[in-house]
Amino acid sequence: MRYRFAEFLLDTEQARLSGPEGDIALRRQTLRALGLLLERAPALVSREELLDAVWGRQAISANTVSQTILELRKALGDSATEARLIETRHRVGYRIVPVVERELTLATDPTDTAAVPAADGNARRDSRTRIAGVALILLALVGAGLWWVRGQNDSSRLALAELRERGSVPMAISDDYWSGLLALQDGRLAEALLRLQRANMESPDNLSVRAAYARALVTAGRFREAQAIVEQAGDAVAALPRGDHLRWEALAADAIHDRRTAMNRYQAVFGYQPADVESGFRLFALQQELADANAAAATLSVLQNSAAAPSRLLLARAQLAALQGDPDARRSLAEQAQAAAEPGTARALQATLAICEARFASAELAQADACASGLEKQSSTQAHTRIALRAAALSGAVSREEGRYPEAAKKLQAVADEAKQQGDGIVWRDVELALAMNERMAGDLSAALARLDRVEAALSFADDQPGHAALLGVRGITLAQRGDVDGGRDTLVAAIRESVALDQRQLEAGARNNLALLDARNDRGAESIDGFEKALQLFRALGDRRGEATALSNLAIHAMLAGQAAKARDYNLEALAAFRAINAHSEIARLQFNLGVAERRSGDLQAAIPRIEEALDVFVDRGVPSYAAQAAATLSLIHLDRADAAAAA
């Protein structure tokens, strides 16, 4: 890696610092300290972080860091009183002041690796020649798409390396390593896995490479292989600096689906190194996976005060809104993130995907489909493969929701095939489960169950335990629909058991809700009420307002079937308040329509009218003509009941 700042260039692989006058000689530890400051720029790096990353567990004097910074300033022609390059924050740490640019390095002739301090004019000319060579390499990298710049408007670009304090990667494999990480970042998993596997084979003892390959395997859903790669590191992990040791433990826990431990390790890193924005975002992502909206919100509130890019923070807030079940807030924040991000970047495309998904969640199906189709083309053109796959899958989901099951099957199968070719086991799993749901909704239950059997075998081979828990949920409701109520119930109980073991509370809540629905339809009144109430408690604990409102709606339906009209009304009013809190307009309209019908039956026509009118307005606005016609007809009947012929007309 090369870092450009002001008039200087640091090449970490060749351990060489150069300036306008040629190479600058520095001690190894001083170079490492400079490298860490540049890597984290413009964020602050604490004294403790420098001590741990540069000197590890060695016994050193208390003023070692101060002496090293003094040496750096002297070599760079900087001063503490008028800091142009290195700023000191008293009792906090140090940071690089100028903008830092990063350049990926390509392998060079092994004979051209010695760093010789400049001593005369010829040496300075050689240095200028080397810098010109760097410029040529950079142009080549631009042409190949293998570079990125840390700019003023984005101080928190992804730190690609899984281990951040480990040191340089051997030059012989640096191209595969960095290109693999860039491919992983862009969602090109087939290329990422190929390059990182090759780098790992060439340098099996390098923990940075091993960690990157393991992360790629986890991202691809190949957990069993990731576990083997992690285990093969053996005792070498013990020598890692504290921060990297915690990151390694988090990766190892992630590979065995122990996300609670992984979350705790990233929490420790983030607390120990508060300037480590990447660990903060890893922590936030795990809290999202565990559907812990309250914890995710707390982490995001800390990240809001970091050096993270505005577009990244806005996108994270959009993701949190999705977790909380608020599609309107999600879309608004995603639109802001899209506007703040550089066009064509992964973050801009991710923001667009969030907009498409928010439209889908709001039942704006035509708009969601148009959004997803456009995003698929744009992402495919710019080689952001995973985003393109997700967009295409969303388009298939729209077709399914509109009842166009053959069209949905065709779209989703194409996505599943492409995901498999790309080595993206996670997208493949999700889309295969969506295909099974599509077959179930189309009434082809045998095909759905056969597909689930095939998928289960693949998930078992990959040790994809969360995927298996989700699969059991789909299989349970499919068996019940086929008439095997006992088999469906047993399968949903197994889904709950596996979800609890994996600490997947969102999956658990969904399975409990489905089990309660099944019990309600099969005269298991006590079990269904208990199931709905447990699901309600989980959704509330997770901060999932949409799930909470859905569970309340189901409790209302159960109460209505039991002849408890007053209790049903109370549940519906609670659900209505929860849906209003997240601006879930379609659900609000559905509940208002049901409440209006109930008010009419009870004879309270005056109360029924505004409810039906609100529902009608939403159905018209959302482009749902069948529901709008039903609401309009009901409203006319109410006016006739009131002997208001003019209004009924």
Coordinates of C-alpha atoms in Angstrom, one line a residue, residues 216-567:
A216 CA -14.9 -14.0 2.0
L217 CA -16.0 -17.6 2.8
V218 CA -18.4 -16.4 5.5
T219 CA -19.8 -13.7 3.2
A220 CA -20.4 -16.4 0.6
G221 CA -22.2 -18.6 3.1
R222 CA -19.5 -21.3 3.1
F223 CA -19.2 -21.5 6.9
R224 CA -17.7 -24.9 7.2
E225 CA -14.7 -24.0 5.0
A226 CA -14.3 -20.7 6.8
Q227 CA -14.2 -22.6 10.1
A228 CA -11.4 -24.8 8.8
I229 CA -9.4 -21.8 7.5
V230 CA -9.7 -20.1 10.9
E231 CA -8.7 -23.3 12.9
Q232 CA -5.6 -23.8 10.7
A233 CA -4.1 -20.6 12.1
G234 CA -3.4 -22.4 15.3
D235 CA -1.3 -20.8 18.0
A236 CA 0.0 -18.0 15.7
V237 CA -3.1 -15.9 16.6
A238 CA -1.7 -15.5 20.1
A239 CA 1.0 -13.1 18.9
L240 CA -1.5 -10.7 17.3
P241 CA -1.8 -7.2 18.9
R242 CA -4.8 -6.7 21.1
G243 CA -7.0 -5.0 18.5
D244 CA -6.4 -7.6 15.8
H245 CA -6.7 -10.5 18.3
L246 CA -10.2 -9.3 19.2
R247 CA -11.1 -8.9 15.5
W248 CA -9.8 -12.5 14.8
E249 CA -12.0 -13.8 17.7
A250 CA -15.0 -11.9 16.2
L251 CA -14.3 -13.5 12.8
A252 CA -13.9 -17.0 14.4
A253 CA -17.2 -16.6 16.3
D254 CA -19.0 -15.4 13.1
A255 CA -17.9 -18.5 11.3
I256 CA -19.5 -20.7 13.8
H257 CA -22.7 -18.6 14.0
D258 CA -21.9 -17.3 17.5
R259 CA -22.9 -13.7 16.6
R260 CA -23.4 -12.7 20.2
T261 CA -19.7 -13.4 20.9
A262 CA -18.7 -11.7 17.6
M263 CA -20.7 -8.7 18.6
N264 CA -19.1 -8.6 22.1
R265 CA -15.6 -8.7 20.5
Y266 CA -16.3 -5.8 18.2
Q267 CA -17.9 -4.0 21.1
A268 CA -14.6 -4.4 22.9
V269 CA -12.5 -3.2 19.9
F270 CA -14.8 -0.2 19.5
G271 CA -14.6 0.7 23.2
Y272 CA -10.8 0.1 23.2
Q273 CA -10.2 2.0 20.0
P274 CA -13.1 4.5 19.6
A275 CA -11.5 5.9 16.5
D276 CA -11.9 2.5 14.8
V277 CA -15.0 3.4 12.8
E278 CA -14.9 0.1 10.9
S279 CA -15.3 -2.0 14.0
G280 CA -18.2 0.2 15.0
F281 CA -19.9 -0.5 11.7
R282 CA -19.2 -4.2 12.1
L283 CA -20.8 -4.1 15.5
F284 CA -23.8 -2.2 14.0
A285 CA -24.1 -4.9 11.3
L286 CA -24.1 -7.7 13.8
Q287 CA -26.7 -6.0 15.9
Q288 CA -28.8 -5.7 12.8
E289 CA -28.4 -9.4 12.1
L290 CA -29.5 -10.1 15.6
A291 CA -32.5 -7.7 15.0
D292 CA -31.5 -5.8 18.1
A293 CA -32.8 -2.4 17.1
N294 CA -32.2 -0.7 20.4
A295 CA -28.6 -1.8 20.6
A296 CA -28.1 -0.9 16.9
A297 CA -29.5 2.6 17.6
A298 CA -27.1 3.1 20.5
T299 CA -24.1 2.1 18.4
L300 CA -25.2 4.4 15.6
S301 CA -25.6 7.3 18.0
V302 CA -21.9 6.9 18.8
L303 CA -20.9 6.6 15.1
Q304 CA -22.8 9.8 14.4
N305 CA -20.0 11.7 16.2
S306 CA -17.2 9.8 14.3
A307 CA -15.3 10.7 11.1
A308 CA -17.6 8.5 9.0
A309 CA -18.8 9.8 5.7
P310 CA -22.3 11.4 5.8
S311 CA -23.6 9.0 3.1
R312 CA -22.5 6.0 5.1
L313 CA -24.2 7.3 8.3
L314 CA -27.4 8.1 6.4
L315 CA -27.5 4.7 4.8
A316 CA -27.0 3.1 8.3
R317 CA -29.9 5.2 9.6
A318 CA -32.0 3.9 6.7
Q319 CA -31.0 0.3 7.6
L320 CA -32.0 1.0 11.2
A321 CA -35.4 2.4 10.1
A322 CA -35.9 -0.8 8.1
L323 CA -35.2 -2.9 11.2
Q324 CA -37.7 -0.8 13.1
G325 CA -40.3 -1.4 10.4
D326 CA -40.5 2.2 9.2
P327 CA -40.5 2.2 5.4
D328 CA -41.2 5.9 5.0
A329 CA -38.2 6.9 7.2
R330 CA -36.1 4.2 5.4
R331 CA -36.9 5.7 2.0
S332 CA -36.3 9.3 3.1
L333 CA -32.9 8.5 4.7
A334 CA -31.9 6.3 1.8
E335 CA -32.7 9.2 -0.6
Q336 CA -30.5 11.5 1.4
A337 CA -27.7 8.9 1.4
Q338 CA -28.0 8.5 -2.4
A339 CA -27.7 12.3 -2.8
A340 CA -24.7 12.4 -0.5
A341 CA -22.8 9.5 -2.1
E342 CA -20.6 9.7 -5.2
P343 CA -22.7 8.5 -8.2
G344 CA -22.0 5.0 -9.3
T345 CA -20.3 3.9 -6.1
A346 CA -21.3 0.9 -4.1
R347 CA -22.8 3.1 -1.4
A348 CA -24.9 5.1 -3.9
L349 CA -26.2 1.8 -5.3
Q350 CA -26.9 0.4 -1.9
A351 CA -28.9 3.5 -1.1
T352 CA -30.9 3.0 -4.3
L353 CA -31.6 -0.6 -3.3
A354 CA -32.8 0.6 0.1
I355 CA -35.2 3.0 -1.7
C356 CA -36.5 0.1 -3.9
E357 CA -37.0 -2.1 -0.8
A358 CA -38.8 0.7 1.1
R359 CA -41.2 1.1 -1.8
F360 CA -41.9 -2.7 -1.8
A361 CA -42.5 -2.6 2.0
S362 CA -45.0 0.2 1.5
A363 CA -46.8 -1.9 -1.1
E364 CA -45.9 0.5 -3.9
L365 CA -45.3 -2.5 -6.2
A366 CA -45.1 -0.8 -9.6
Q367 CA -42.6 1.8 -8.3
A368 CA -40.6 -0.8 -6.6
D369 CA -40.4 -2.9 -9.7
A370 CA -39.3 0.0 -11.9
C371 CA -36.7 1.0 -9.3
A372 CA -35.3 -2.5 -9.0
S373 CA -35.1 -3.1 -12.8
G374 CA -33.2 0.1 -13.3
L375 CA -30.9 -0.7 -10.4
E376 CA -30.2 -4.1 -11.7
K377 CA -29.0 -2.8 -15.1
Q378 CA -26.9 0.0 -13.5
S379 CA -25.3 -2.4 -10.9
S380 CA -24.5 -5.0 -13.6
T381 CA -22.9 -2.4 -15.8
Q382 CA -20.7 -1.3 -12.9
A383 CA -19.9 -4.8 -11.7
H384 CA -21.5 -4.5 -8.3
T385 CA -22.8 -8.1 -8.6
R386 CA -24.4 -8.7 -5.2
I387 CA -26.5 -5.5 -5.5
A388 CA -27.6 -6.5 -9.0
L389 CA -28.7 -9.9 -7.7
R390 CA -30.6 -8.3 -4.8
A391 CA -32.3 -5.9 -7.2
A392 CA -33.3 -8.7 -9.6
A393 CA -34.6 -10.8 -6.7
L394 CA -36.7 -7.8 -5.6
S395 CA -38.3 -7.6 -9.0
G396 CA -39.2 -11.3 -8.8
A397 CA -40.8 -10.7 -5.4
V398 CA -42.9 -7.9 -6.9
S399 CA -44.2 -10.4 -9.5
R400 CA -45.0 -12.9 -6.8
E401 CA -46.9 -10.3 -4.7
E402 CA -48.9 -9.3 -7.8
G403 CA -49.9 -13.0 -8.3
R404 CA -47.8 -13.5 -11.4
Y405 CA -46.3 -16.7 -10.2
P406 CA -44.8 -18.1 -13.4
E407 CA -43.1 -14.7 -14.1
A408 CA -41.8 -14.6 -10.6
A409 CA -40.5 -18.1 -10.8
K410 CA -38.6 -17.3 -14.1
K411 CA -37.0 -14.1 -12.6
L412 CA -36.1 -15.7 -9.3
Q413 CA -34.6 -18.9 -10.9
A414 CA -32.4 -16.7 -13.0
V415 CA -31.1 -14.9 -9.9
A416 CA -30.5 -18.2 -8.1
D417 CA -28.5 -19.6 -11.0
E418 CA -26.4 -16.4 -11.3
A419 CA -25.8 -16.3 -7.5
K420 CA -24.6 -19.9 -7.6
Q421 CA -22.3 -19.2 -10.5
Q422 CA -20.9 -16.2 -8.6
G423 CA -20.4 -18.3 -5.5
D424 CA -22.8 -16.2 -3.4
G425 CA -24.4 -18.8 -1.2
I426 CA -26.3 -16.3 0.9
V427 CA -28.2 -14.8 -2.0
W428 CA -28.7 -18.2 -3.5
R429 CA -30.2 -19.5 -0.2
D430 CA -32.5 -16.5 0.2
V431 CA -33.7 -16.7 -3.4
E432 CA -34.2 -20.5 -3.3
L433 CA -36.4 -20.0 -0.2
A434 CA -38.3 -17.2 -2.1
L435 CA -38.8 -19.7 -4.9
A436 CA -40.3 -22.3 -2.5
M437 CA -42.6 -19.6 -1.1
N438 CA -43.6 -18.7 -4.7
E439 CA -44.4 -22.4 -5.4
R440 CA -46.4 -22.6 -2.2
M441 CA -48.4 -19.5 -3.0
A442 CA -49.1 -20.8 -6.5
G443 CA -50.4 -24.1 -5.0
D444 CA -47.6 -26.3 -6.2
L445 CA -46.8 -27.7 -2.7
S446 CA -45.0 -30.8 -3.9
A447 CA -42.5 -28.7 -5.9
A448 CA -42.0 -26.4 -2.9
L449 CA -41.2 -29.3 -0.6
A450 CA -38.9 -30.9 -3.1
R451 CA -37.0 -27.7 -3.5
L452 CA -36.7 -27.3 0.3
D453 CA -35.2 -30.8 0.5
R454 CA -32.6 -29.9 -2.1
V455 CA -31.7 -26.6 -0.4
E456 CA -31.5 -28.3 3.0
A457 CA -28.8 -30.6 1.7
A458 CA -26.8 -27.7 0.5
L459 CA -27.2 -25.7 3.7
S460 CA -26.1 -28.7 5.7
F461 CA -23.0 -29.2 3.6
A462 CA -22.1 -25.5 4.1
D463 CA -23.1 -25.5 7.8
D464 CA -25.5 -22.6 7.2
Q465 CA -27.4 -22.9 10.4
P466 CA -29.4 -19.6 10.2
G467 CA -30.4 -20.6 6.7
H468 CA -31.7 -23.9 8.0
A469 CA -33.8 -22.2 10.7
A470 CA -35.4 -20.0 8.1
L471 CA -36.0 -23.1 5.8
L472 CA -37.8 -24.8 8.6
G473 CA -40.2 -21.9 8.9
V474 CA -41.0 -22.1 5.2
R475 CA -41.4 -25.9 5.3
G476 CA -43.7 -25.7 8.4
I477 CA -46.3 -23.5 6.8
T478 CA -46.0 -25.4 3.5
L479 CA -46.7 -28.8 5.3
A480 CA -49.7 -27.2 7.1
Q481 CA -51.1 -25.9 3.8
R482 CA -50.8 -29.4 2.3
G483 CA -52.9 -30.7 5.2
D484 CA -50.2 -32.1 7.4
V485 CA -51.0 -30.0 10.4
D486 CA -49.1 -32.0 12.9
G487 CA -46.0 -32.2 10.6
G488 CA -46.2 -28.4 10.0
R489 CA -46.6 -27.7 13.7
D490 CA -43.6 -29.9 14.6
T491 CA -41.5 -28.2 12.0
L492 CA -42.4 -24.8 13.2
V493 CA -41.5 -25.8 16.8
A494 CA -38.1 -27.0 15.5
A495 CA -37.7 -23.7 13.7
I496 CA -38.3 -21.9 17.0
R497 CA -35.8 -24.2 18.8
E498 CA -33.1 -23.6 16.3
S499 CA -33.7 -19.8 16.2
V500 CA -33.4 -19.7 20.0
A501 CA -30.2 -21.7 19.9
L502 CA -28.7 -19.3 17.3
D503 CA -30.0 -16.2 19.1
Q504 CA -31.9 -15.3 16.0
R505 CA -34.8 -13.5 17.7
Q506 CA -36.3 -12.1 14.5
L507 CA -36.6 -15.7 13.1
E508 CA -38.0 -16.9 16.4
A509 CA -40.6 -14.2 16.5
G510 CA -41.7 -14.9 12.9
A511 CA -41.9 -18.7 13.6
R512 CA -43.9 -18.1 16.8
N513 CA -46.3 -15.9 15.0
N514 CA -46.8 -18.5 12.2
L515 CA -47.2 -21.3 14.8
A516 CA -49.8 -19.2 16.6
L517 CA -51.7 -18.7 13.3
L518 CA -51.7 -22.4 12.7
D519 CA -52.9 -23.1 16.2
A520 CA -55.7 -20.5 15.8
R521 CA -57.0 -22.2 12.6
N522 CA -57.0 -25.6 14.3
D523 CA -58.9 -24.9 17.5
R524 CA -55.8 -24.6 19.7
G525 CA -57.1 -21.4 21.4
A526 CA -54.8 -21.3 24.4
E527 CA -51.7 -22.2 22.4
S528 CA -52.4 -19.6 19.8
I529 CA -52.9 -16.8 22.3
D530 CA -49.7 -17.8 24.1
G531 CA -47.9 -17.8 20.7
F532 CA -49.1 -14.4 19.6
E533 CA -48.3 -12.9 23.0
K534 CA -44.7 -14.3 23.0
A535 CA -44.2 -13.0 19.4
L536 CA -45.5 -9.7 20.6
Q537 CA -43.1 -9.6 23.5
L538 CA -40.2 -10.4 21.2
F539 CA -41.1 -7.8 18.6
R540 CA -41.4 -5.2 21.4
A541 CA -38.0 -6.2 22.9
L542 CA -36.4 -6.0 19.4
G543 CA -37.9 -2.5 18.8
D544 CA -39.7 -3.9 15.7
R545 CA -42.8 -1.7 15.6
R546 CA -44.1 -3.4 12.4
G547 CA -43.8 -6.9 14.0
E548 CA -45.5 -5.6 17.1
A549 CA -48.4 -4.2 15.1
T550 CA -48.7 -7.4 13.1
A551 CA -48.9 -9.5 16.3
L552 CA -51.5 -7.2 17.8
S553 CA -53.5 -7.5 14.6
N554 CA -53.4 -11.3 14.9
L555 CA -54.5 -11.1 18.5
A556 CA -57.4 -8.9 17.3
I557 CA -58.4 -11.5 14.7
H558 CA -58.3 -14.3 17.3
A559 CA -60.4 -12.3 19.8
M560 CA -63.0 -11.6 17.0
L561 CA -63.2 -15.3 16.2
A562 CA -63.7 -16.0 19.9
G563 CA -66.6 -13.5 19.9
Q564 CA -64.7 -11.0 22.0
A565 CA -65.6 -7.9 20.0
A566 CA -64.5 -5.3 22.6
K567 CA -61.2 -7.0 23.1

